[in-house]
CSV table of C-alpha atoms in Angstrom, one decimal:
chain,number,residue,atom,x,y,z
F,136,UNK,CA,101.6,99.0,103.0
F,137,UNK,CA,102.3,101.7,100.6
F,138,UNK,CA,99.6,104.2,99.9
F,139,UNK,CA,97.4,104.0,96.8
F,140,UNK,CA,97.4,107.0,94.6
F,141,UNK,CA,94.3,107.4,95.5
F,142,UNK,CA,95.0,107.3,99.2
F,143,UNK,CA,97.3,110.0,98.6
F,144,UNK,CA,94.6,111.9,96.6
F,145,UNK,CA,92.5,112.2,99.9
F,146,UNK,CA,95.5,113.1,102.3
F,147,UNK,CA,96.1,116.6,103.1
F,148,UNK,CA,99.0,118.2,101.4
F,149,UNK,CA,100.5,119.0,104.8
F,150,UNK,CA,100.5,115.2,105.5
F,151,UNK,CA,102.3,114.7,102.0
F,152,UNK,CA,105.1,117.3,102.5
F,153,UNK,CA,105.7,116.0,106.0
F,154,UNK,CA,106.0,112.4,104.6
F,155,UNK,CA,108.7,113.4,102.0
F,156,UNK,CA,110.5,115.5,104.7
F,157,UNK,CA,110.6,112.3,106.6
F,158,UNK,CA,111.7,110.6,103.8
F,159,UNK,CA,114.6,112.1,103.1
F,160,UNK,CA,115.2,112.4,107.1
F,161,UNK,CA,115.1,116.3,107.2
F,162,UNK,CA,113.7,118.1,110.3
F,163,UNK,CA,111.7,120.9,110.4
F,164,UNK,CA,114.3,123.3,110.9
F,165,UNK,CA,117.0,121.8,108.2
F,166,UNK,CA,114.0,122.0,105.4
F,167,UNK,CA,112.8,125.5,107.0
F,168,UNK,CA,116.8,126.9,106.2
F,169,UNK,CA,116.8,125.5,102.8
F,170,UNK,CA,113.6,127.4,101.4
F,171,UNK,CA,114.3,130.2,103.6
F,172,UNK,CA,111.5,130.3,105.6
F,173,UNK,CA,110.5,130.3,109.7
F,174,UNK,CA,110.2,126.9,111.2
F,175,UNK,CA,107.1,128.1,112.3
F,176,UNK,CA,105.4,128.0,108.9
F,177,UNK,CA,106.5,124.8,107.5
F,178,UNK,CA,105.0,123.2,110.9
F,179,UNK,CA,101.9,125.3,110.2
F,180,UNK,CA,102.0,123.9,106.8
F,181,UNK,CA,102.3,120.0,108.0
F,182,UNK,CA,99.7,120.2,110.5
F,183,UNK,CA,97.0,122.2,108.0
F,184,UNK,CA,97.4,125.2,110.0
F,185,UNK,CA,98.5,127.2,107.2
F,186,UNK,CA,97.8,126.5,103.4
F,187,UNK,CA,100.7,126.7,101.0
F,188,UNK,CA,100.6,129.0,97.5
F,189,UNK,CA,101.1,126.7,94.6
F,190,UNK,CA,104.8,128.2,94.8
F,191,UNK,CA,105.8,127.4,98.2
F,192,UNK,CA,104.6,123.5,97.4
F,193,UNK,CA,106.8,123.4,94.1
F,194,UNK,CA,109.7,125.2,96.4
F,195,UNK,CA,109.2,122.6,99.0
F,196,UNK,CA,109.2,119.7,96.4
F,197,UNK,CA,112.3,121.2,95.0
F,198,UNK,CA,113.9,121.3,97.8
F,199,UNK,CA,112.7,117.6,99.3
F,200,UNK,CA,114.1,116.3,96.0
F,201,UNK,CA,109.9,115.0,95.3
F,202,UNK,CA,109.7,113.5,91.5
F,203,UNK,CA,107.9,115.1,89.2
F,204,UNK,CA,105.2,112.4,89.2
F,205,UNK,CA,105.1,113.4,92.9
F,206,UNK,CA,104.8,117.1,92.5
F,207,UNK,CA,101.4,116.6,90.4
F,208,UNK,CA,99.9,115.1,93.0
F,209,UNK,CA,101.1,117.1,95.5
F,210,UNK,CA,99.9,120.2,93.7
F,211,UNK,CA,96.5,118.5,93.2
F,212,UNK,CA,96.3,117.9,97.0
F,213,UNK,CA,97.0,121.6,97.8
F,214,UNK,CA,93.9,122.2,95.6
F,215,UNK,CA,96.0,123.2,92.0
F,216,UNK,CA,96.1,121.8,88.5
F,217,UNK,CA,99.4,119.7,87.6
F,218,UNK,CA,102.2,121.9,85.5
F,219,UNK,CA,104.0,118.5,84.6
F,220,UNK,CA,102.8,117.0,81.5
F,221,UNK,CA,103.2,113.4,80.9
F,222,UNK,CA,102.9,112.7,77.3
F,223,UNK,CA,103.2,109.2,76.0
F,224,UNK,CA,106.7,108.6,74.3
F,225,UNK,CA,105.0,107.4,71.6
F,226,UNK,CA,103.1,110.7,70.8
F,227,UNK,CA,104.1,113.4,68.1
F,228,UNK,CA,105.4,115.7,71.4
F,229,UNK,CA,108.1,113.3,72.3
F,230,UNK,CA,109.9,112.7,68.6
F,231,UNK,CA,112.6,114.8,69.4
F,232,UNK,CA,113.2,112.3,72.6
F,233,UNK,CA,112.2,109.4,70.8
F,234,UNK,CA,114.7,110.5,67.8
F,235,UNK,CA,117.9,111.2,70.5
F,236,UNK,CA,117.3,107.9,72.4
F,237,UNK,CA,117.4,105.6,69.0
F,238,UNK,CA,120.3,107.8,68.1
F,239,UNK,CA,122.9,107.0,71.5
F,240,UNK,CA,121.2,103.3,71.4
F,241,UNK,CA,122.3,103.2,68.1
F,242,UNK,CA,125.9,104.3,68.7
F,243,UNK,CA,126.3,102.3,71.6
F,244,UNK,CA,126.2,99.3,69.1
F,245,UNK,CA,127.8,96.7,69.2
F,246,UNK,CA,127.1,96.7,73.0
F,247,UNK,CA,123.9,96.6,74.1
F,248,UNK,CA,122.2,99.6,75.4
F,249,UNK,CA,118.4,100.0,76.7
F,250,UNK,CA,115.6,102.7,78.1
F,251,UNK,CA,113.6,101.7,81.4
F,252,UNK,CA,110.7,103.9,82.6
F,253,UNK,CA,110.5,104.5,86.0
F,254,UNK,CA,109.5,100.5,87.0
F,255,UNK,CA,112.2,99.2,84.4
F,256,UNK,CA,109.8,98.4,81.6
F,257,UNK,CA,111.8,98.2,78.6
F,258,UNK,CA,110.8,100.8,76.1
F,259,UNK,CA,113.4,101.2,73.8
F,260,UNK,CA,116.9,99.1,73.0
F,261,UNK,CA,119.2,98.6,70.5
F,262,UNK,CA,120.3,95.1,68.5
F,263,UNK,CA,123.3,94.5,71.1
F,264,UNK,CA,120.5,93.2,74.0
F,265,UNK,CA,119.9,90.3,71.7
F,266,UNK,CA,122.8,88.3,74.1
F,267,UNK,CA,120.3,89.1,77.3
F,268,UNK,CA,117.2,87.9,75.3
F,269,UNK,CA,118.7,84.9,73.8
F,270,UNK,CA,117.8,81.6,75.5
F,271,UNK,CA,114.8,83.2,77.6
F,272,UNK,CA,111.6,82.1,79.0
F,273,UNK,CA,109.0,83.4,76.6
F,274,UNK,CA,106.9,84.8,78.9
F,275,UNK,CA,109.4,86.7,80.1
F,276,UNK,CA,109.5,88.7,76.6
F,277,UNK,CA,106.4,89.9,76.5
F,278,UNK,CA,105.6,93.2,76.7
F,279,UNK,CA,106.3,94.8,78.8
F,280,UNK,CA,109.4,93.4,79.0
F,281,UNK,CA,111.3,94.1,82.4
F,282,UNK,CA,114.8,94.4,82.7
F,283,UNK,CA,115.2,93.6,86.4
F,284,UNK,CA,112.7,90.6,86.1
F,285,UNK,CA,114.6,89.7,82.8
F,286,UNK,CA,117.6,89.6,84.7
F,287,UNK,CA,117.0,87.9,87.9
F,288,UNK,CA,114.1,85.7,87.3
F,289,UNK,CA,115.3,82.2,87.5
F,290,UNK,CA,114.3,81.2,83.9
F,291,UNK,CA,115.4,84.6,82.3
F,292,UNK,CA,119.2,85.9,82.4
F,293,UNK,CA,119.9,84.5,86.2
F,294,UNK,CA,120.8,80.9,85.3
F,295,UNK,CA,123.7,82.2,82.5
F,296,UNK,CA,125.0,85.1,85.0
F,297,UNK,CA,128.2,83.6,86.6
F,298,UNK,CA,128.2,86.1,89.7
F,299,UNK,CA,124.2,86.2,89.8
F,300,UNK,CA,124.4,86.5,93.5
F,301,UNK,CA,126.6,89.7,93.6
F,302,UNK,CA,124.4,91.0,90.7
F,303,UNK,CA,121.4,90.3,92.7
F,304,UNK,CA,123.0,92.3,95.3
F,305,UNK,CA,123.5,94.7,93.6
F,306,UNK,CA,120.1,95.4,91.6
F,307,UNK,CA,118.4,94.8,95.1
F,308,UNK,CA,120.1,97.5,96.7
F,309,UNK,CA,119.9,99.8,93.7
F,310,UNK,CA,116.2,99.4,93.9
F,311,UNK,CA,115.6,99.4,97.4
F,312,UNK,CA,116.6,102.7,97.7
F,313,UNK,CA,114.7,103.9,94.4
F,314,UNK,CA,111.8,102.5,96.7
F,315,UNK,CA,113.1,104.7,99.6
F,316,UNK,CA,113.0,107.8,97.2
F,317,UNK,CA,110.3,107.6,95.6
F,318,UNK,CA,107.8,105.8,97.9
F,319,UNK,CA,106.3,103.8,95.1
F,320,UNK,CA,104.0,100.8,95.7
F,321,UNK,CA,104.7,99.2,92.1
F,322,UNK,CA,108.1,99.8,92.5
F,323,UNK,CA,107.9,97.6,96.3
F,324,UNK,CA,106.1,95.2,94.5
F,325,UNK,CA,108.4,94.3,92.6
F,326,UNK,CA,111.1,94.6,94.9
F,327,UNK,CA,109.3,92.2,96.9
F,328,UNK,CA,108.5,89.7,93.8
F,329,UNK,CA,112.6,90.1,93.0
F,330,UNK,CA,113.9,89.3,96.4
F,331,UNK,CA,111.5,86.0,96.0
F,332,UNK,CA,113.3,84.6,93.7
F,333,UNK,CA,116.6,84.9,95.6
F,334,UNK,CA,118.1,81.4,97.0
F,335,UNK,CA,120.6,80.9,99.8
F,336,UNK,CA,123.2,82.5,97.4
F,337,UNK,CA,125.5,84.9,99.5
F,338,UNK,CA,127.6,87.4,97.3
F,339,UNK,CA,131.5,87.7,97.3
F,340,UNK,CA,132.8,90.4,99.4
F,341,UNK,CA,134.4,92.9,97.9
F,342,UNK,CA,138.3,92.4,96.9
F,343,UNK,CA,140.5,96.2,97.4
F,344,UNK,CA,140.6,96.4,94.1
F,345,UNK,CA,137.3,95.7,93.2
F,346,UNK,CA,135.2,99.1,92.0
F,347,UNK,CA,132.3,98.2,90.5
F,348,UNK,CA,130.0,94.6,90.3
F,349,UNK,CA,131.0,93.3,86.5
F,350,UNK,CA,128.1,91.2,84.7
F,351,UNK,CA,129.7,88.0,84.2
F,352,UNK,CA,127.5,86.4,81.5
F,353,UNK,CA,127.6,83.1,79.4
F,354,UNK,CA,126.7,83.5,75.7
F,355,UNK,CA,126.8,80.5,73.3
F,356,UNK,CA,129.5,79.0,75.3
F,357,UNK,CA,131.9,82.3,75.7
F,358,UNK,CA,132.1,84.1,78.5
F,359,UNK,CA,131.7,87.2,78.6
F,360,UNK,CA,132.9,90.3,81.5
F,361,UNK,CA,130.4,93.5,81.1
F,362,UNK,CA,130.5,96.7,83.1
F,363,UNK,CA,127.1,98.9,83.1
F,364,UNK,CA,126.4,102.7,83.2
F,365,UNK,CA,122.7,104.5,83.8
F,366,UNK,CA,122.1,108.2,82.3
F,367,UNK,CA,119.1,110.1,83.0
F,368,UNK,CA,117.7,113.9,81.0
F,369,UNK,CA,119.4,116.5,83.1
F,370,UNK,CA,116.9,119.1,82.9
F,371,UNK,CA,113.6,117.4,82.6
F,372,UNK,CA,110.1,119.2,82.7
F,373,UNK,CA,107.8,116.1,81.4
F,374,UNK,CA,107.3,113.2,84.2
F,375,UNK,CA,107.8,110.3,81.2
F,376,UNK,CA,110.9,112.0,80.1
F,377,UNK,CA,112.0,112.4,83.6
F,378,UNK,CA,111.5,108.9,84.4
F,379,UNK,CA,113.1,107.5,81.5
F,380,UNK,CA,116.8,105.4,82.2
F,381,UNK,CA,119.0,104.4,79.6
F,382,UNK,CA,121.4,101.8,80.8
F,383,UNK,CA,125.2,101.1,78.6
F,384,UNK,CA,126.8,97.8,78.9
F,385,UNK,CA,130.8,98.0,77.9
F,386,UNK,CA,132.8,95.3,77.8
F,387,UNK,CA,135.2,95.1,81.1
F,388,UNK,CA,137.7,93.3,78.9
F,389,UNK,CA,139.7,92.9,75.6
F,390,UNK,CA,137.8,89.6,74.8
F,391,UNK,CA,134.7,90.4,75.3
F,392,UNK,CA,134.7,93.6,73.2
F,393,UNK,CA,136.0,91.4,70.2
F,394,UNK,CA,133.3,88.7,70.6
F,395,UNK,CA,130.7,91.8,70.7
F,396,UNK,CA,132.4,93.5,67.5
F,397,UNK,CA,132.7,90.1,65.8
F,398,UNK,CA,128.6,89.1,66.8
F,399,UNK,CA,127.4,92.6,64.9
């Protein structure tokens, strides 16, 4: 079972560091050459034998690819205060963000396009996600809403997805190794809670020209062929900003971008 953060609170940052080096299957040596330091020290540095300056655990973390989230605590278990903020998106701080995301949801219409945090809570999308909502469970729409749960759950998108199996594929294995990276508990959770709801469905193998898994979804009796995209912030210093997604849906054919044009 994964740690609790307050678990990870009470573990050495040695321990930490050594966990995220295992993580992202680096020895000793490969993460020593990166950061430009002996061998020696990072393994005095795992063990407690040597304690790291607050700028050798952020040059670590960089270099072990750690999350911002994950740096905070990481710099609060080497016995430093936090440098990341993590301001609400909500709060004055974040308008500038708030103002750019409405802005290339906006755009995007016709199609839809949304923002996930980091556990794919919906926090902001545009009018063209009205085709995913349509015809939902309610409980499924309340907040927060989840995208993947929206998607897969059997009384949410799942039952009008004509290729739900190679969907579900897909969004398994996309979060699986988000767990992988990031190590987070709520994140296996719902993992866990996803894969339940899988039944003996087995997805298509790939054809050779096949490039990418298209959504295949039903809407008031069309149906329709979407392809989907995921952008992050490239240069993020907040951990909200950091963990934000926004995910595009295009249409995959001629069809379906006239039905979406012809809907708005």
């Amino acid at each position: 079972m994964a740690a609790t953060i307050e678990e990870t609170f009470q573990r050495p940052v040695g321990q930490l560091l050594r966990g995220w080096r295992e993580r992202r299957r680096l020895s000793q040596l490969e993460l020593a050459n990166r950061v430009d330091v002996s061998t020696r020290h990072v393994s005095f540095v795992e063990t407690g034998r040597s304690k790291p300056s607050r700028d050798m655990v952020l040059r670590l973390a960089e270099h072990l690819d750690v999350p911002l989230r994950d740096r905070n605590q990481l710099l609060l278990a080497g016995g430093f205060a936090p440098i990341y903020s993590e301001a609400s998106l909500h709060s004055p701080a974040m308008l500038a963000i708030r103002t750019t995301l409405r802005r290339l949801l906006q755009a995007h219409e016709p199609y839809p396009a949304l923002v996930v945090d980091r556990w794919w809570n919906i926090v902001e999308a545009n009018a063209g996600i009205a085709i995913f909502t349509a015809g939902v469970d309610e409980k499924l729409l309340q907040a927060p809403i989840n995208a993947l749960r929206l998607t897969l759950h059997p009384d949410g998108l799942a039952r009008r997805i004509g290729n739900i199996a190679d969907v579900r594929a897909a969004a398994l294995t996309g979060l699986q190794r988000q767990v992988a990276s990031t190590a987070d508990p709520e994140l296996q959770d719902l993992y866990d809670e996803l894969r339940g709801y899988a039944v003996h469905d087995r997805p298509a193998a790939p054809g050779p020209t096949d490039v990418v898994v298209p959504f295949e979804l039903t809407h008031e009796g069309r149906e329709l062929s979407l392809l989907t995209t995921i952008a992050t912030f490239g240069t993020p210093l907040d951990v909200t900003v950091s963990e934000l997604m926004i995910e595009s849906f295009y249409p995959a054919d001629d069809a379906t971008a006239e039905y979406l044009r012809a809907l708005s």
